[in-house]
Amino acid sequence: MKKLIQLHDLQFEPFISEDKITRSIEKVAEQINRDFKDENPVFLGVLNGAFMVASEIIKRFKGNCEVTFVKLGSYEGTSTSGSVETLIGLSHSLEGRRVVVIEDIVDTGNTLAAIDKILLEHKVAEYRIATLFLKPDAYKKDYKIDYTGMEIPNDFIVGYGLDYDGLGRNLTQVYKLKE
Ligand code: IMP
Ligand code: MG
């Protein structure tokens, strides 16, 4: 019997183990280490969801690097509202820098469109996108996703930074909405 958890009005069932998540993060971190060796990249975490994966990727980076965050929001309950709001913008000059965007999950790609606009306005030299999870069936944009931890089906998930109406971010494994 799988252990269910209750968040607000909904039940969630175990979906991706912490071990499997850790292995995906190690794979992504290895690729970033290879591509940004001696490059002093800026890691740009997208709050709130990416706080956990950002920390896990960044602590595995072996060279010098800088870290900054933006806070964007689009989700309401278990679906995207379609419009992305900048809740906290960029405080750090990124002009001419190589940036690695760290996302918890890429769903429709609307958040990436907002990030793309912000980074072009800030005249970065180059940016790459790293995401722990990607929902290929929901993704509607053309931005190249350079580093993907894991592709998942179009299910609503919580845990490892991801929430349902504010709850579930602290879970160290991933759960999906019970069918
Ligand atoms: P997008 O803008 O549609 O690509 O969605 C990106 C953001 O929506 C992510 O950074 C998450 O914060 C949130 N999101 C997307 N899918 C899920 C999910 O399954 N569970 C919880 N949050 C999600
Ligand atoms: Mg997010």
PDB file of C-alpha atoms and ligand atoms in Angstrom:
ATOM      1  CA  MET A   1       0.000   0.000   0.000  1.00  0.00           C
ATOM      2  CA  LYS A   2       1.505   3.316  -1.112  1.00  0.00           C
ATOM      3  CA  LYS A   3       1.648   6.050   1.466  1.00  0.00           C
ATOM      4  CA  LEU A   4      -0.668   8.867   0.436  1.00  0.00           C
ATOM      5  CA  ILE A   5      -0.300  12.448   1.595  1.00  0.00           C
ATOM      6  CA  GLN A   6      -2.990  15.068   1.905  1.00  0.00           C
ATOM      7  CA  LEU A   7      -2.388  18.713   0.907  1.00  0.00           C
ATOM      8  CA  HIS A   8      -5.401  20.982   1.308  1.00  0.00           C
ATOM      9  CA  ASP A   9      -8.293  19.143  -0.425  1.00  0.00           C
ATOM     10  CA  LEU A  10      -6.208  16.769  -2.578  1.00  0.00           C
ATOM     11  CA  GLN A  11      -4.409  13.451  -2.135  1.00  0.00           C
ATOM     12  CA  PHE A  12      -1.020  12.702  -3.647  1.00  0.00           C
ATOM     13  CA  GLU A  13       0.800   9.392  -4.134  1.00  0.00           C
ATOM     14  CA  PRO A  14       4.566   8.680  -4.225  1.00  0.00           C
ATOM     15  CA  PHE A  15       5.930   9.110  -7.752  1.00  0.00           C
ATOM     16  CA  ILE A  16       9.708   9.776  -7.924  1.00  0.00           C
ATOM     17  CA  SER A  17      12.117   8.681  -5.199  1.00  0.00           C
ATOM     18  CA  GLU A  18      14.735  10.929  -3.678  1.00  0.00           C
ATOM     19  CA  ASP A  19      17.446   8.612  -5.054  1.00  0.00           C
ATOM     20  CA  LYS A  20      16.193   8.970  -8.572  1.00  0.00           C
ATOM     21  CA  ILE A  21      16.035  12.752  -8.199  1.00  0.00           C
ATOM     22  CA  THR A  22      19.570  12.851  -6.821  1.00  0.00           C
ATOM     23  CA  ARG A  23      20.867  10.823  -9.769  1.00  0.00           C
ATOM     24  CA  SER A  24      19.217  13.251 -12.214  1.00  0.00           C
ATOM     25  CA  ILE A  25      20.760  16.202 -10.432  1.00  0.00           C
ATOM     26  CA  GLU A  26      24.189  14.582 -10.497  1.00  0.00           C
ATOM     27  CA  LYS A  27      23.881  14.055 -14.252  1.00  0.00           C
ATOM     28  CA  VAL A  28      22.907  17.710 -14.839  1.00  0.00           C
ATOM     29  CA  ALA A  29      25.644  18.986 -12.510  1.00  0.00           C
ATOM     30  CA  GLU A  30      28.252  16.930 -14.376  1.00  0.00           C
ATOM     31  CA  GLN A  31      27.172  18.411 -17.710  1.00  0.00           C
ATOM     32  CA  ILE A  32      27.271  21.965 -16.313  1.00  0.00           C
ATOM     33  CA  ASN A  33      30.700  21.378 -14.779  1.00  0.00           C
ATOM     34  CA  ARG A  34      31.961  20.183 -18.158  1.00  0.00           C
ATOM     35  CA  ASP A  35      30.445  23.105 -20.101  1.00  0.00           C
ATOM     36  CA  PHE A  36      31.323  25.906 -17.649  1.00  0.00           C
ATOM     37  CA  LYS A  37      34.762  24.845 -16.466  1.00  0.00           C
ATOM     38  CA  ASP A  38      36.754  28.008 -15.517  1.00  0.00           C
ATOM     39  CA  GLU A  39      33.918  30.253 -16.782  1.00  0.00           C
ATOM     40  CA  ASN A  40      32.564  31.906 -13.600  1.00  0.00           C
ATOM     41  CA  PRO A  41      28.889  31.500 -14.601  1.00  0.00           C
ATOM     42  CA  VAL A  42      25.989  33.162 -12.832  1.00  0.00           C
ATOM     43  CA  PHE A  43      23.377  30.677 -11.641  1.00  0.00           C
ATOM     44  CA  LEU A  44      19.928  32.242 -11.801  1.00  0.00           C
ATOM     45  CA  GLY A  45      17.371  30.339  -9.746  1.00  0.00           C
ATOM     46  CA  VAL A  46      13.681  30.859 -10.434  1.00  0.00           C
ATOM     47  CA  LEU A  47      11.814  31.159  -7.140  1.00  0.00           C
ATOM     48  CA  ASN A  48       9.955  29.789  -5.422  1.00  0.00           C
ATOM     49  CA  GLY A  49      10.008  26.309  -6.898  1.00  0.00           C
ATOM     50  CA  ALA A  50      13.695  26.068  -7.808  1.00  0.00           C
ATOM     51  CA  PHE A  51      15.183  26.777  -4.384  1.00  0.00           C
ATOM     52  CA  MET A  52      15.876  23.118  -3.602  1.00  0.00           C
ATOM     53  CA  VAL A  53      17.227  22.013  -6.967  1.00  0.00           C
ATOM     54  CA  ALA A  54      19.265  25.240  -7.270  1.00  0.00           C
ATOM     55  CA  SER A  55      21.050  24.459  -4.030  1.00  0.00           C
ATOM     56  CA  GLU A  56      21.701  20.860  -5.089  1.00  0.00           C
ATOM     57  CA  ILE A  57      23.112  21.840  -8.500  1.00  0.00           C
ATOM     58  CA  ILE A  58      25.144  24.803  -7.279  1.00  0.00           C
ATOM     59  CA  LYS A  59      26.848  22.915  -4.453  1.00  0.00           C
ATOM     60  CA  ARG A  60      28.097  20.400  -7.019  1.00  0.00           C
ATOM     61  CA  PHE A  61      29.692  23.119  -9.206  1.00  0.00           C
ATOM     62  CA  LYS A  62      33.443  22.903  -8.845  1.00  0.00           C
ATOM     63  CA  GLY A  63      34.683  26.306 -10.086  1.00  0.00           C
ATOM     64  CA  ASN A  64      33.922  29.889  -9.127  1.00  0.00           C
ATOM     65  CA  CYS A  65      30.367  30.995  -9.727  1.00  0.00           C
ATOM     66  CA  GLU A  66      27.844  33.588  -8.624  1.00  0.00           C
ATOM     67  CA  VAL A  67      24.259  33.011  -7.562  1.00  0.00           C
ATOM     68  CA  THR A  68      21.160  35.155  -7.907  1.00  0.00           C
ATOM     69  CA  PHE A  69      17.402  34.664  -8.019  1.00  0.00           C
ATOM     70  CA  VAL A  70      14.250  36.038  -9.578  1.00  0.00           C
ATOM     71  CA  LYS A  71      10.771  35.308  -8.339  1.00  0.00           C
ATOM     72  CA  LEU A  72       8.122  34.652 -10.962  1.00  0.00           C
ATOM     73  CA  GLY A  73       4.607  33.345 -10.522  1.00  0.00           C
ATOM     74  CA  SER A  74       2.000  31.820 -12.802  1.00  0.00           C
ATOM     75  CA  TYR A  75       0.424  28.829 -11.100  1.00  0.00           C
ATOM     76  CA  GLU A  76      -2.918  28.943  -9.317  1.00  0.00           C
ATOM     77  CA  GLY A  77      -3.902  25.649  -7.664  1.00  0.00           C
ATOM     78  CA  THR A  78      -3.086  22.813 -10.060  1.00  0.00           C
ATOM     79  CA  SER A  79      -3.053  24.721 -13.350  1.00  0.00           C
ATOM     80  CA  THR A  80      -1.199  27.604 -14.920  1.00  0.00           C
ATOM     81  CA  SER A  81      -2.934  30.977 -15.125  1.00  0.00           C
ATOM     82  CA  GLY A  82      -1.139  31.607 -18.430  1.00  0.00           C
ATOM     83  CA  SER A  83       0.279  34.989 -17.437  1.00  0.00           C
ATOM     84  CA  VAL A  84       3.636  35.233 -15.704  1.00  0.00           C
ATOM     85  CA  GLU A  85       4.179  37.951 -13.135  1.00  0.00           C
ATOM     86  CA  THR A  86       7.587  39.208 -11.976  1.00  0.00           C
ATOM     87  CA  LEU A  87       7.314  39.243  -8.183  1.00  0.00           C
ATOM     88  CA  ILE A  88      11.000  39.961  -7.507  1.00  0.00           C
ATOM     89  CA  GLY A  89      13.177  41.085 -10.427  1.00  0.00           C
ATOM     90  CA  LEU A  90      16.905  40.912 -11.057  1.00  0.00           C
ATOM     91  CA  SER A  91      19.081  42.803  -8.610  1.00  0.00           C
ATOM     92  CA  HIS A  92      22.435  41.788 -10.082  1.00  0.00           C
ATOM     93  CA  SER A  93      23.959  43.143 -13.323  1.00  0.00           C
ATOM     94  CA  LEU A  94      24.216  40.276 -15.779  1.00  0.00           C
ATOM     95  CA  GLU A  95      25.544  42.256 -18.719  1.00  0.00           C
ATOM     96  CA  GLY A  96      28.044  40.211 -20.698  1.00  0.00           C
ATOM     97  CA  ARG A  97      27.768  37.234 -18.366  1.00  0.00           C
ATOM     98  CA  ARG A  98      27.160  33.559 -19.057  1.00  0.00           C
ATOM     99  CA  VAL A  99      24.058  32.570 -17.154  1.00  0.00           C
ATOM    100  CA  VAL A 100      22.646  29.186 -16.192  1.00  0.00           C
ATOM    101  CA  VAL A 101      18.924  29.451 -15.444  1.00  0.00           C
ATOM    102  CA  ILE A 102      17.775  26.859 -12.919  1.00  0.00           C
ATOM    103  CA  GLU A 103      14.107  25.843 -13.015  1.00  0.00           C
ATOM    104  CA  ASP A 104      12.303  23.236 -10.954  1.00  0.00           C
ATOM    105  CA  ILE A 105      10.011  22.288 -13.832  1.00  0.00           C
ATOM    106  CA  VAL A 106       9.249  23.409 -17.364  1.00  0.00           C
ATOM    107  CA  ASP A 107       5.584  22.985 -18.160  1.00  0.00           C
ATOM    108  CA  THR A 108       4.042  25.266 -20.836  1.00  0.00           C
ATOM    109  CA  GLY A 109       7.231  27.312 -21.137  1.00  0.00           C
ATOM    110  CA  ASN A 110       5.502  30.619 -20.293  1.00  0.00           C
ATOM    111  CA  THR A 111       7.948  31.197 -17.445  1.00  0.00           C
ATOM    112  CA  LEU A 112      10.873  30.641 -19.824  1.00  0.00           C
ATOM    113  CA  ALA A 113       9.447  33.267 -22.170  1.00  0.00           C
ATOM    114  CA  ALA A 114       9.458  35.749 -19.275  1.00  0.00           C
ATOM    115  CA  ILE A 115      13.032  34.764 -18.346  1.00  0.00           C
ATOM    116  CA  ASP A 116      14.157  35.120 -21.954  1.00  0.00           C
ATOM    117  CA  LYS A 117      12.781  38.680 -22.043  1.00  0.00           C
ATOM    118  CA  ILE A 118      14.472  39.619 -18.757  1.00  0.00           C
ATOM    119  CA  LEU A 119      17.845  38.181 -19.807  1.00  0.00           C
ATOM    120  CA  LEU A 120      17.813  39.841 -23.234  1.00  0.00           C
ATOM    121  CA  GLU A 121      16.988  43.190 -21.587  1.00  0.00           C
ATOM    122  CA  HIS A 122      19.952  42.657 -19.274  1.00  0.00           C
ATOM    123  CA  LYS A 123      22.241  41.975 -22.255  1.00  0.00           C
ATOM    124  CA  VAL A 124      23.662  38.674 -21.072  1.00  0.00           C
ATOM    125  CA  ALA A 125      26.361  37.146 -23.264  1.00  0.00           C
ATOM    126  CA  GLU A 126      24.603  33.790 -23.290  1.00  0.00           C
ATOM    127  CA  TYR A 127      22.179  31.832 -21.199  1.00  0.00           C
ATOM    128  CA  ARG A 128      21.428  28.172 -20.854  1.00  0.00           C
ATOM    129  CA  ILE A 129      18.477  26.503 -19.213  1.00  0.00           C
ATOM    130  CA  ALA A 130      18.640  23.720 -16.656  1.00  0.00           C
ATOM    131  CA  THR A 131      15.487  22.129 -15.306  1.00  0.00           C
ATOM    132  CA  LEU A 132      14.961  19.254 -12.941  1.00  0.00           C
ATOM    133  CA  PHE A 133      11.679  18.207 -14.597  1.00  0.00           C
ATOM    134  CA  LEU A 134      10.272  18.740 -18.084  1.00  0.00           C
ATOM    135  CA  LYS A 135       6.738  17.947 -19.237  1.00  0.00           C
ATOM    136  CA  PRO A 136       7.330  17.485 -22.994  1.00  0.00           C
ATOM    137  CA  ASP A 137       3.608  17.058 -23.726  1.00  0.00           C
ATOM    138  CA  ALA A 138       2.799  20.457 -22.180  1.00  0.00           C
ATOM    139  CA  TYR A 139       5.788  22.392 -23.542  1.00  0.00           C
ATOM    140  CA  LYS A 140       4.694  24.828 -26.244  1.00  0.00           C
ATOM    141  CA  LYS A 141       7.787  26.981 -26.810  1.00  0.00           C
ATOM    142  CA  ASP A 142      10.994  26.645 -28.804  1.00  0.00           C
ATOM    143  CA  TYR A 143      13.598  27.665 -26.222  1.00  0.00           C
ATOM    144  CA  LYS A 144      16.256  25.017 -26.154  1.00  0.00           C
ATOM    145  CA  ILE A 145      16.389  23.241 -22.805  1.00  0.00           C
ATOM    146  CA  ASP A 146      20.086  22.552 -22.379  1.00  0.00           C
ATOM    147  CA  TYR A 147      19.996  20.371 -19.271  1.00  0.00           C
ATOM    148  CA  THR A 148      17.015  18.222 -18.297  1.00  0.00           C
ATOM    149  CA  GLY A 149      17.026  16.089 -15.172  1.00  0.00           C
ATOM    150  CA  MET A 150      13.998  14.012 -16.083  1.00  0.00           C
ATOM    151  CA  GLU A 151      11.062  14.065 -18.494  1.00  0.00           C
ATOM    152  CA  ILE A 152       7.714  13.338 -16.873  1.00  0.00           C
ATOM    153  CA  PRO A 153       4.145  12.879 -18.115  1.00  0.00           C
ATOM    154  CA  ASN A 154       1.603  15.655 -17.896  1.00  0.00           C
ATOM    155  CA  ASP A 155       0.726  14.979 -14.227  1.00  0.00           C
ATOM    156  CA  PHE A 156       0.519  17.545 -11.460  1.00  0.00           C
ATOM    157  CA  ILE A 157       3.377  16.899  -9.024  1.00  0.00           C
ATOM    158  CA  VAL A 158       4.514  18.255  -5.657  1.00  0.00           C
ATOM    159  CA  GLY A 159       7.673  17.974  -3.595  1.00  0.00           C
ATOM    160  CA  TYR A 160      11.315  18.923  -4.005  1.00  0.00           C
ATOM    161  CA  GLY A 161      10.390  22.607  -4.174  1.00  0.00           C
ATOM    162  CA  LEU A 162       7.120  22.193  -6.064  1.00  0.00           C
ATOM    163  CA  ASP A 163       3.876  23.098  -4.324  1.00  0.00           C
ATOM    164  CA  TYR A 164       0.149  22.810  -4.414  1.00  0.00           C
ATOM    165  CA  ASP A 165      -1.176  26.170  -3.209  1.00  0.00           C
ATOM    166  CA  GLY A 166       1.864  26.700  -1.016  1.00  0.00           C
ATOM    167  CA  LEU A 167       2.139  23.212   0.484  1.00  0.00           C
ATOM    168  CA  GLY A 168       4.478  20.348  -0.340  1.00  0.00           C
ATOM    169  CA  ARG A 169       7.701  22.202  -1.166  1.00  0.00           C
ATOM    170  CA  ASN A 170       9.572  20.590   1.735  1.00  0.00           C
ATOM    171  CA  LEU A 171       8.961  16.983   0.610  1.00  0.00           C
ATOM    172  CA  THR A 172      12.223  15.282  -0.367  1.00  0.00           C
ATOM    173  CA  GLN A 173      10.592  12.983  -2.907  1.00  0.00           C
ATOM    174  CA  VAL A 174       8.030  13.791  -5.572  1.00  0.00           C
ATOM    175  CA  TYR A 175       4.346  12.895  -5.346  1.00  0.00           C
ATOM    176  CA  LYS A 176       1.692  13.091  -8.032  1.00  0.00           C
ATOM    177  CA  LEU A 177      -1.977  13.833  -7.827  1.00  0.00           C
ATOM    178  CA  LYS A 178      -3.844  10.624  -7.038  1.00  0.00           C
ATOM    179  CA  GLU A 179      -6.057   9.481  -9.911  1.00  0.00           C
TER     180      GLU A 179
HETATM  181  P1  IMP B   1       5.331  27.078 -17.115  1.00  0.00           P
HETATM  182  O1  IMP B   1       5.476  28.576 -17.081  1.00  0.00           O
HETATM  183  O2  IMP B   1       3.981  26.644 -17.572  1.00  0.00           O
HETATM  184  O3  IMP B   1       6.451  26.367 -17.870  1.00  0.00           O
HETATM  185  O4  IMP B   1       5.367  26.563 -15.634  1.00  0.00           O
HETATM  186  C1  IMP B   1       6.465  26.728 -14.874  1.00  0.00           C
HETATM  187  C2  IMP B   1       6.137  26.885 -13.404  1.00  0.00           C
HETATM  188  O5  IMP B   1       4.840  26.411 -13.035  1.00  0.00           O
HETATM  189  C3  IMP B   1       7.110  26.040 -12.660  1.00  0.00           C
HETATM  190  O6  IMP B   1       8.297  26.754 -12.398  1.00  0.00           O
HETATM  191  C4  IMP B   1       6.330  25.653 -11.421  1.00  0.00           C
HETATM  192  O7  IMP B   1       6.523  26.625 -10.424  1.00  0.00           O
HETATM  193  C5  IMP B   1       4.894  25.613 -11.875  1.00  0.00           C
HETATM  194  N1  IMP B   1       4.485  24.219 -12.187  1.00  0.00           N
HETATM  195  C6  IMP B   1       4.400  23.632 -13.395  1.00  0.00           C
HETATM  196  N2  IMP B   1       4.014  22.344 -13.324  1.00  0.00           N
HETATM  197  C7  IMP B   1       3.835  22.100 -12.003  1.00  0.00           C
HETATM  198  C8  IMP B   1       3.448  20.910 -11.253  1.00  0.00           C
HETATM  199  O8  IMP B   1       3.191  19.818 -11.771  1.00  0.00           O
HETATM  200  N3  IMP B   1       3.388  21.073  -9.908  1.00  0.00           N
HETATM  201  C9  IMP B   1       3.671  22.247  -9.265  1.00  0.00           C
HETATM  202  N4  IMP B   1       4.050  23.366  -9.914  1.00  0.00           N
HETATM  203  C10 IMP B   1       4.133  23.289 -11.277  1.00  0.00           C
HETATM  204 MG    MG B   2       8.999  27.554 -10.796  1.00  0.00          MG
END
